[in-house]
Tab-separated table of C-alpha atoms in Angstrom:
chain	number	residue	atom	x	y	z
A	1	UNK	CA	0.026	0.075	-0.204
A	2	UNK	CA	1.359	3.281	-0.844
A	3	UNK	CA	2.071	5.711	1.769
A	4	UNK	CA	1.440	9.538	2.210
A	5	UNK	CA	3.884	11.786	1.586
A	6	UNK	CA	5.353	13.795	4.559
A	7	UNK	CA	3.888	17.433	4.927
A	8	UNK	CA	6.315	20.434	3.862
A	9	UNK	CA	6.370	21.337	7.818
A	10	UNK	CA	7.552	18.193	8.853
A	11	UNK	CA	10.267	17.751	5.931
A	12	UNK	CA	11.486	21.292	6.946
A	13	UNK	CA	11.795	19.987	10.525
A	14	UNK	CA	14.055	17.156	9.408
A	15	UNK	CA	16.260	19.160	7.382
A	16	UNK	CA	16.562	21.970	9.931
A	17	UNK	CA	17.663	19.053	12.811
A	18	UNK	CA	20.213	17.820	10.178
A	19	UNK	CA	21.670	21.286	9.643
A	20	UNK	CA	22.100	21.341	13.561
A	21	UNK	CA	23.994	18.292	13.605
A	22	UNK	CA	21.395	15.787	15.073
A	23	UNK	CA	21.839	12.237	13.935
A	24	UNK	CA	19.732	10.137	11.702
A	25	UNK	CA	18.393	7.923	14.538
A	26	UNK	CA	17.534	10.879	16.930
A	27	UNK	CA	15.816	12.936	14.115
A	28	UNK	CA	13.708	9.624	13.652
A	29	UNK	CA	13.111	9.119	17.263
A	30	UNK	CA	12.250	12.935	17.946
A	31	UNK	CA	9.844	13.346	15.088
A	32	UNK	CA	8.331	9.694	14.880
A	33	UNK	CA	9.526	9.237	10.988
A	34	UNK	CA	10.875	5.975	9.911
A	35	UNK	CA	14.721	6.239	9.618
A	36	UNK	CA	14.694	5.190	6.028
A	37	UNK	CA	12.333	8.108	5.191
A	38	UNK	CA	14.516	10.620	7.083
A	39	UNK	CA	17.565	9.394	5.307
A	40	UNK	CA	15.781	9.799	1.853
A	41	UNK	CA	14.533	13.413	2.834
A	42	UNK	CA	18.170	14.213	3.783
A	43	UNK	CA	19.578	12.768	0.424
A	44	UNK	CA	17.199	14.609	-1.706
A	45	UNK	CA	17.597	17.681	0.076
A	46	UNK	CA	21.701	17.273	-0.560
A	47	UNK	CA	21.126	16.468	-4.112
A	48	UNK	CA	18.662	19.026	-5.324
A	49	UNK	CA	18.686	21.741	-2.157
A	50	UNK	CA	14.874	21.294	-1.863
A	51	UNK	CA	12.418	18.739	-0.277
A	52	UNK	CA	9.501	19.467	-2.439
A	53	UNK	CA	7.917	16.756	-5.090
A	54	UNK	CA	9.728	17.023	-8.239
A	55	UNK	CA	8.393	15.950	-11.764
A	56	UNK	CA	8.251	12.445	-12.428
A	57	UNK	CA	10.126	11.022	-15.370
A	58	UNK	CA	7.259	8.572	-15.949
A	59	UNK	CA	7.129	4.929	-17.443
A	60	UNK	CA	9.837	4.717	-20.009
A	61	UNK	CA	9.408	4.994	-23.405
A	62	UNK	CA	9.289	1.894	-25.477
A	63	UNK	CA	10.576	3.701	-28.862
A	64	UNK	CA	14.143	3.422	-29.521
A	65	UNK	CA	16.231	6.575	-30.196
A	66	UNK	CA	16.438	5.627	-33.605
A	67	UNK	CA	12.626	5.348	-34.032
A	68	UNK	CA	12.349	8.846	-32.401
A	69	UNK	CA	14.587	10.341	-34.892
A	70	UNK	CA	12.941	8.575	-37.800
A	71	UNK	CA	9.613	10.269	-36.476
A	72	UNK	CA	11.280	13.864	-36.295
A	73	UNK	CA	12.659	13.388	-40.113
A	74	UNK	CA	9.405	12.310	-41.043
A	75	UNK	CA	7.345	15.327	-39.752
A	76	UNK	CA	10.051	17.809	-40.769
A	77	UNK	CA	9.986	16.376	-44.282
A	78	UNK	CA	5.964	16.403	-44.217
A	79	UNK	CA	4.645	18.627	-41.697
A	80	UNK	CA	1.042	17.747	-42.535
A	81	UNK	CA	1.653	13.957	-41.855
A	82	UNK	CA	-1.200	12.258	-39.891
A	83	UNK	CA	-0.546	10.102	-36.606
A	84	UNK	CA	-2.286	7.167	-38.398
A	85	UNK	CA	0.508	7.549	-41.160
A	86	UNK	CA	3.406	7.689	-38.373
A	87	UNK	CA	1.916	4.581	-36.923
A	88	UNK	CA	2.061	2.703	-40.048
A	89	UNK	CA	5.676	4.065	-40.828
A	90	UNK	CA	6.641	3.107	-37.174
A	91	UNK	CA	5.334	-0.467	-37.310
A	92	UNK	CA	7.230	-0.888	-40.723
A	93	UNK	CA	10.682	-0.197	-39.035
A	94	UNK	CA	9.583	-2.707	-36.110
A	95	UNK	CA	9.211	0.033	-33.546
A	96	UNK	CA	5.908	0.092	-31.174
A	97	UNK	CA	2.780	1.816	-32.754
A	98	UNK	CA	0.593	3.007	-30.083
A	99	UNK	CA	-0.642	6.369	-30.449
A	100	UNK	CA	0.199	7.689	-26.869
A	101	UNK	CA	3.689	6.634	-27.423
A	102	UNK	CA	4.367	8.358	-30.680
A	103	UNK	CA	2.615	11.465	-29.371
A	104	UNK	CA	4.934	11.467	-26.298
A	105	UNK	CA	7.988	10.937	-28.339
A	106	UNK	CA	6.830	13.714	-30.814
A	107	UNK	CA	6.054	16.409	-27.951
A	108	UNK	CA	9.557	15.484	-26.280
A	109	UNK	CA	10.905	16.622	-29.509
A	110	UNK	CA	9.238	20.062	-29.438
A	111	UNK	CA	6.569	19.410	-31.956
A	112	UNK	CA	2.988	19.614	-31.403
A	113	UNK	CA	-0.247	19.502	-33.779
A	114	UNK	CA	-1.454	22.780	-34.423
A	115	UNK	CA	-4.177	24.072	-37.007
A	116	UNK	CA	-2.231	25.084	-40.154
A	117	UNK	CA	-2.908	28.668	-41.006
A	118	UNK	CA	-4.100	29.812	-44.478
A	119	UNK	CA	-1.901	32.158	-46.553
A	120	UNK	CA	-1.794	33.228	-50.117
A	121	UNK	CA	0.039	30.757	-52.458
A	122	UNK	CA	3.235	32.734	-53.433
A	123	UNK	CA	5.667	31.637	-56.444
A	124	UNK	CA	9.170	32.234	-56.406
A	125	UNK	CA	8.415	35.576	-58.526
A	126	UNK	CA	6.082	36.652	-55.909
A	127	UNK	CA	8.459	36.110	-52.910
A	128	UNK	CA	11.482	37.996	-55.098
A	129	UNK	CA	9.001	40.980	-55.726
A	130	UNK	CA	7.810	41.104	-51.854
A	131	UNK	CA	11.469	41.010	-50.764
A	132	UNK	CA	12.326	43.592	-53.333
A	133	UNK	CA	9.669	45.744	-51.949
A	134	UNK	CA	10.343	45.329	-48.154
A	135	UNK	CA	14.138	46.372	-48.890
A	136	UNK	CA	13.211	49.582	-50.783
A	137	UNK	CA	10.189	50.648	-48.193
A	138	UNK	CA	12.453	49.885	-45.223
A	139	UNK	CA	14.885	52.676	-46.000
A	140	UNK	CA	11.918	55.195	-46.599
A	141	UNK	CA	9.905	54.104	-43.601
A	142	UNK	CA	10.724	56.906	-41.319
A	143	UNK	CA	9.214	59.397	-43.982
A	144	UNK	CA	6.518	57.438	-45.367
A	145	UNK	CA	4.898	55.892	-42.348
A	146	UNK	CA	2.714	58.628	-41.434
A	147	UNK	CA	1.649	59.395	-45.027
A	148	UNK	CA	0.284	56.086	-46.069
A	149	UNK	CA	-3.603	56.031	-46.526
A	150	UNK	CA	-4.163	52.028	-46.220
A	151	UNK	CA	-7.209	50.647	-48.417
A	152	UNK	CA	-8.948	47.269	-48.892
A	153	UNK	CA	-12.152	45.417	-49.454
A	154	UNK	CA	-13.550	42.651	-47.173
A	155	UNK	CA	-16.682	40.338	-46.862
A	156	UNK	CA	-18.558	39.900	-44.081
A	157	UNK	CA	-21.292	37.291	-43.630
A	158	UNK	CA	-24.445	37.773	-42.042
A	159	UNK	CA	-24.383	34.186	-40.345
A	160	UNK	CA	-21.017	33.102	-41.491
A	161	UNK	CA	-18.182	32.280	-39.056
A	162	UNK	CA	-16.636	35.579	-39.069
A	163	UNK	CA	-14.532	35.228	-35.710
A	164	UNK	CA	-14.074	32.717	-33.172
A	165	UNK	CA	-16.617	32.788	-29.973
A	166	UNK	CA	-16.084	31.153	-26.574
A	167	UNK	CA	-18.781	30.585	-24.223
A	168	UNK	CA	-18.806	29.338	-20.372
A	169	UNK	CA	-20.878	26.203	-20.313
A	170	UNK	CA	-21.119	23.061	-18.256
A	171	UNK	CA	-20.334	19.721	-19.424
A	172	UNK	CA	-22.882	17.933	-21.721
A	173	UNK	CA	-24.358	21.412	-22.912
A	174	UNK	CA	-22.233	21.475	-26.255
A	175	UNK	CA	-25.446	21.985	-28.428
A	176	UNK	CA	-27.595	24.001	-25.999
A	177	UNK	CA	-28.917	27.017	-28.092
A	178	UNK	CA	-27.571	29.502	-25.903
A	179	UNK	CA	-24.184	27.891	-26.339
A	180	UNK	CA	-23.993	27.716	-30.102
A	181	UNK	CA	-23.607	30.195	-33.005
A	182	UNK	CA	-26.231	30.537	-35.526
A	183	UNK	CA	-25.639	29.700	-39.166
A	184	UNK	CA	-27.654	28.911	-42.382
A	185	UNK	CA	-26.324	27.536	-45.789
A	186	UNK	CA	-23.980	29.762	-47.830
A	187	UNK	CA	-23.629	32.309	-45.024
A	188	UNK	CA	-27.106	33.631	-45.225
A	189	UNK	CA	-25.742	36.311	-47.493
A	190	UNK	CA	-23.101	38.813	-47.185
A	191	UNK	CA	-21.958	42.481	-47.700
A	192	UNK	CA	-18.660	43.316	-49.388
A	193	UNK	CA	-17.378	46.688	-47.724
A	194	UNK	CA	-14.509	48.996	-48.844
A	195	UNK	CA	-12.490	51.283	-46.336
A	196	UNK	CA	-9.705	53.744	-46.346
A	197	UNK	CA	-7.706	54.152	-43.071
A	198	UNK	CA	-10.213	55.123	-40.546
A	199	UNK	CA	-12.415	57.097	-42.890
A	200	UNK	CA	-15.478	56.099	-44.836
A	201	UNK	CA	-16.806	52.606	-45.093
A	202	UNK	CA	-18.804	51.826	-48.279
A	203	UNK	CA	-20.832	49.067	-49.149
A	204	UNK	CA	-19.963	47.584	-52.765
A	205	UNK	CA	-23.478	46.280	-54.097
A	206	UNK	CA	-23.396	43.846	-56.757
A	207	UNK	CA	-20.055	42.966	-58.574
A	208	UNK	CA	-17.743	45.742	-58.441
A	209	UNK	CA	-16.494	47.231	-61.847
A	210	UNK	CA	-13.562	49.698	-62.552
A	211	UNK	CA	-16.284	52.265	-62.964
A	212	UNK	CA	-17.782	51.313	-59.872
A	213	UNK	CA	-14.676	51.607	-58.112
A	214	UNK	CA	-13.582	54.932	-59.804
A	215	UNK	CA	-17.114	56.356	-58.014
A	216	UNK	CA	-16.148	54.958	-54.669
A	217	UNK	CA	-12.729	57.048	-55.013
A	218	UNK	CA	-14.374	60.180	-56.524
A	219	UNK	CA	-16.748	60.189	-53.476
A	220	UNK	CA	-15.151	58.852	-50.704
A	221	UNK	CA	-11.109	58.691	-51.135
A	222	UNK	CA	-10.195	62.611	-50.455
A	223	UNK	CA	-12.782	62.822	-47.566
A	224	UNK	CA	-10.892	59.752	-46.040
A	225	UNK	CA	-7.798	61.680	-46.484
A	226	UNK	CA	-8.609	64.383	-44.337
A	227	UNK	CA	-6.988	63.208	-41.234
A	228	UNK	CA	-4.167	65.919	-40.626
A	229	UNK	CA	-1.508	63.175	-39.629
A	230	UNK	CA	-1.482	62.270	-43.488
A	231	UNK	CA	-0.754	65.949	-44.770
A	232	UNK	CA	-1.759	67.104	-48.003
A	233	UNK	CA	0.827	64.856	-50.157
A	234	UNK	CA	-0.643	61.481	-48.553
A	235	UNK	CA	0.230	58.245	-50.263
A	236	UNK	CA	-2.670	55.921	-51.180
A	237	UNK	CA	-2.103	52.074	-50.886
A	238	UNK	CA	-4.485	49.495	-52.755
A	239	UNK	CA	-3.774	46.207	-53.724
A	240	UNK	CA	-3.431	44.790	-57.476
A	241	UNK	CA	-7.239	44.082	-58.151
A	242	UNK	CA	-8.056	44.390	-61.817
A	243	UNK	CA	-10.523	47.019	-60.864
A	244	UNK	CA	-7.786	49.154	-58.926
A	245	UNK	CA	-5.293	48.628	-61.944
A	246	UNK	CA	-7.839	49.614	-64.656
A	247	UNK	CA	-7.407	52.478	-67.121
A	248	UNK	CA	-10.450	54.479	-65.566
A	249	UNK	CA	-9.239	53.927	-62.203
A	250	UNK	CA	-5.464	55.196	-63.235
A	251	UNK	CA	-6.745	58.203	-64.686
A	252	UNK	CA	-8.840	59.403	-61.938
A	253	UNK	CA	-5.977	58.963	-59.620
A	254	UNK	CA	-3.698	60.969	-62.017
A	255	UNK	CA	-6.456	63.570	-62.690
A	256	UNK	CA	-6.484	64.153	-59.118
A	257	UNK	CA	-2.837	63.806	-58.097
A	258	UNK	CA	-2.989	61.174	-56.017
A	259	UNK	CA	0.363	59.373	-55.180
A	260	UNK	CA	-0.094	55.556	-55.215
A	261	UNK	CA	2.186	53.072	-53.211
A	262	UNK	CA	3.332	50.573	-55.750
A	263	UNK	CA	2.288	47.440	-54.148
A	264	UNK	CA	3.249	43.699	-54.511
A	265	UNK	CA	1.020	40.882	-55.526
A	266	UNK	CA	-0.155	38.377	-52.850
A	267	UNK	CA	1.265	40.290	-49.995
A	268	UNK	CA	-1.723	40.943	-47.241
A	269	UNK	CA	0.787	40.498	-44.433
A	270	UNK	CA	2.196	43.594	-45.076
A	271	UNK	CA	-1.357	45.576	-44.753
A	272	UNK	CA	-2.253	46.710	-41.473
A	273	UNK	CA	-5.904	47.315	-42.515
A	274	UNK	CA	-6.378	43.424	-42.370
A	275	UNK	CA	-6.213	43.256	-38.744
A	276	UNK	CA	-9.047	46.322	-38.638
A	277	UNK	CA	-11.413	43.888	-40.645
A	278	UNK	CA	-10.718	41.097	-37.985
A	279	UNK	CA	-11.672	43.587	-35.221
A	280	UNK	CA	-14.625	44.696	-37.080
A	281	UNK	CA	-15.813	40.952	-37.471
A	282	UNK	CA	-15.572	40.266	-34.123
A	283	UNK	CA	-17.464	43.317	-32.879
A	284	UNK	CA	-20.160	43.553	-35.416
A	285	UNK	CA	-21.633	40.189	-34.536
A	286	UNK	CA	-22.004	40.783	-30.726
A	287	UNK	CA	-25.536	42.067	-31.203
A	288	UNK	CA	-26.096	39.402	-33.873
A	289	UNK	CA	-27.773	41.358	-36.951
A	290	UNK	CA	-30.643	39.764	-38.424
A	291	UNK	CA	-30.587	41.043	-42.041
A	292	UNK	CA	-27.952	42.502	-44.182
A	293	UNK	CA	-29.378	46.058	-43.705
A	294	UNK	CA	-28.779	45.631	-40.035
A	295	UNK	CA	-25.219	44.145	-40.538
A	296	UNK	CA	-24.178	47.144	-43.043
A	297	UNK	CA	-25.595	49.617	-39.795
A	298	UNK	CA	-23.513	47.572	-37.582
A	299	UNK	CA	-20.477	47.678	-39.519
A	300	UNK	CA	-20.552	51.416	-39.984
A	301	UNK	CA	-21.352	51.852	-36.149
A	302	UNK	CA	-18.503	49.793	-35.184
A	303	UNK	CA	-15.967	51.395	-37.660
A	304	UNK	CA	-16.414	54.815	-36.250
A	305	UNK	CA	-15.775	53.419	-32.572
A	306	UNK	CA	-12.465	51.902	-33.758
A	307	UNK	CA	-10.039	53.044	-31.027
A	308	UNK	CA	-7.272	55.712	-32.653
A	309	UNK	CA	-4.646	54.094	-30.436
A	310	UNK	CA	-5.439	50.627	-31.993
A	311	UNK	CA	-5.047	52.172	-35.455
A	312	UNK	CA	-1.699	54.019	-34.720
A	313	UNK	CA	-0.444	50.628	-33.285
A	314	UNK	CA	-1.241	48.769	-36.495
A	315	UNK	CA	0.352	51.432	-38.784
A	316	UNK	CA	3.578	51.527	-36.399
A	317	UNK	CA	3.491	47.877	-37.078
A	318	UNK	CA	4.433	48.248	-40.747
A	319	UNK	CA	8.123	48.519	-39.819
A	320	UNK	CA	8.228	45.069	-38.133
A	321	UNK	CA	6.076	43.746	-41.194
A	322	UNK	CA	8.763	44.812	-43.464
A	323	UNK	CA	11.559	43.459	-41.513
A	324	UNK	CA	9.904	40.123	-41.199
A	325	UNK	CA	9.073	39.772	-44.892
A	326	UNK	CA	12.935	40.489	-45.195
A	327	UNK	CA	13.629	37.773	-42.732
A	328	UNK	CA	11.484	35.504	-44.356
A	329	UNK	CA	13.199	36.124	-47.852
A	330	UNK	CA	9.726	37.480	-49.002
A	331	UNK	CA	7.753	34.388	-47.910
A	332	UNK	CA	4.821	34.593	-45.607
A	333	UNK	CA	5.181	36.049	-42.190
A	334	UNK	CA	3.039	35.959	-38.774
A	335	UNK	CA	1.288	38.843	-39.689
């Protein structure tokens, strides 16, 4: 039968008596503790300088070092390999194939299963252009950072999974109505929004054409650029959507003397406004709008409430985004 561990106070008294020069037999008799226990506690204190319970090593792994290294090589070569596939390869090598043994060996190697992030598909040409852009703009960062007016479009679904939500619930109440997020097929409809900086937020109705985009710029861009921090000679950022690069759109920008930041394709990591869209999607579904008109109204209300310090922090992150792009040699970054 397993005996109870001694209290912390009693262990401390054993160590104290040892420091005062008392013998093992005297300590055992005075404290009414078996002498073998006293010896064990003193040896532990001498070795680790503590008597507290230390983490146990657990049952020895049945996987050999060679088998563990083979698992790590296989996962390094293919990070999306499944545990079932690792089990089969382990059996082929004559190693133990229990899921718990393989999982423990993987975790000891510092590898853990996580959901893969979705990132734009980048070719070698894309990465080369991204790297060149980051290096060039890093030099001009101090003079440019406060002059850029960031813009982008996003889709927000009425009942879609726009943001992860957490609930407090008891076990067995997973599917109770109060603990679920209502959804319908195809998201129940959605709206497309265009925004520039923290200026105007515009709903795009139907499929956007170059003429529609020109009208959006004509009615909203200069108004959105009234932020005194941008100054008169602001720099307009937009991605390379065909409507943005169409002749009619370029013509409007030239006619209105708008400086446009040359932007690399497939590079949302560099645009701070992407994080504002995430903030908006999380905030807009707190009241659960029931139709598209309510969704549009909620979006515009929440857009106006976005904290200025949050926006300033995101703009300031542009430097780190450029540095991360250079470090990744033009590939995707954590942003």
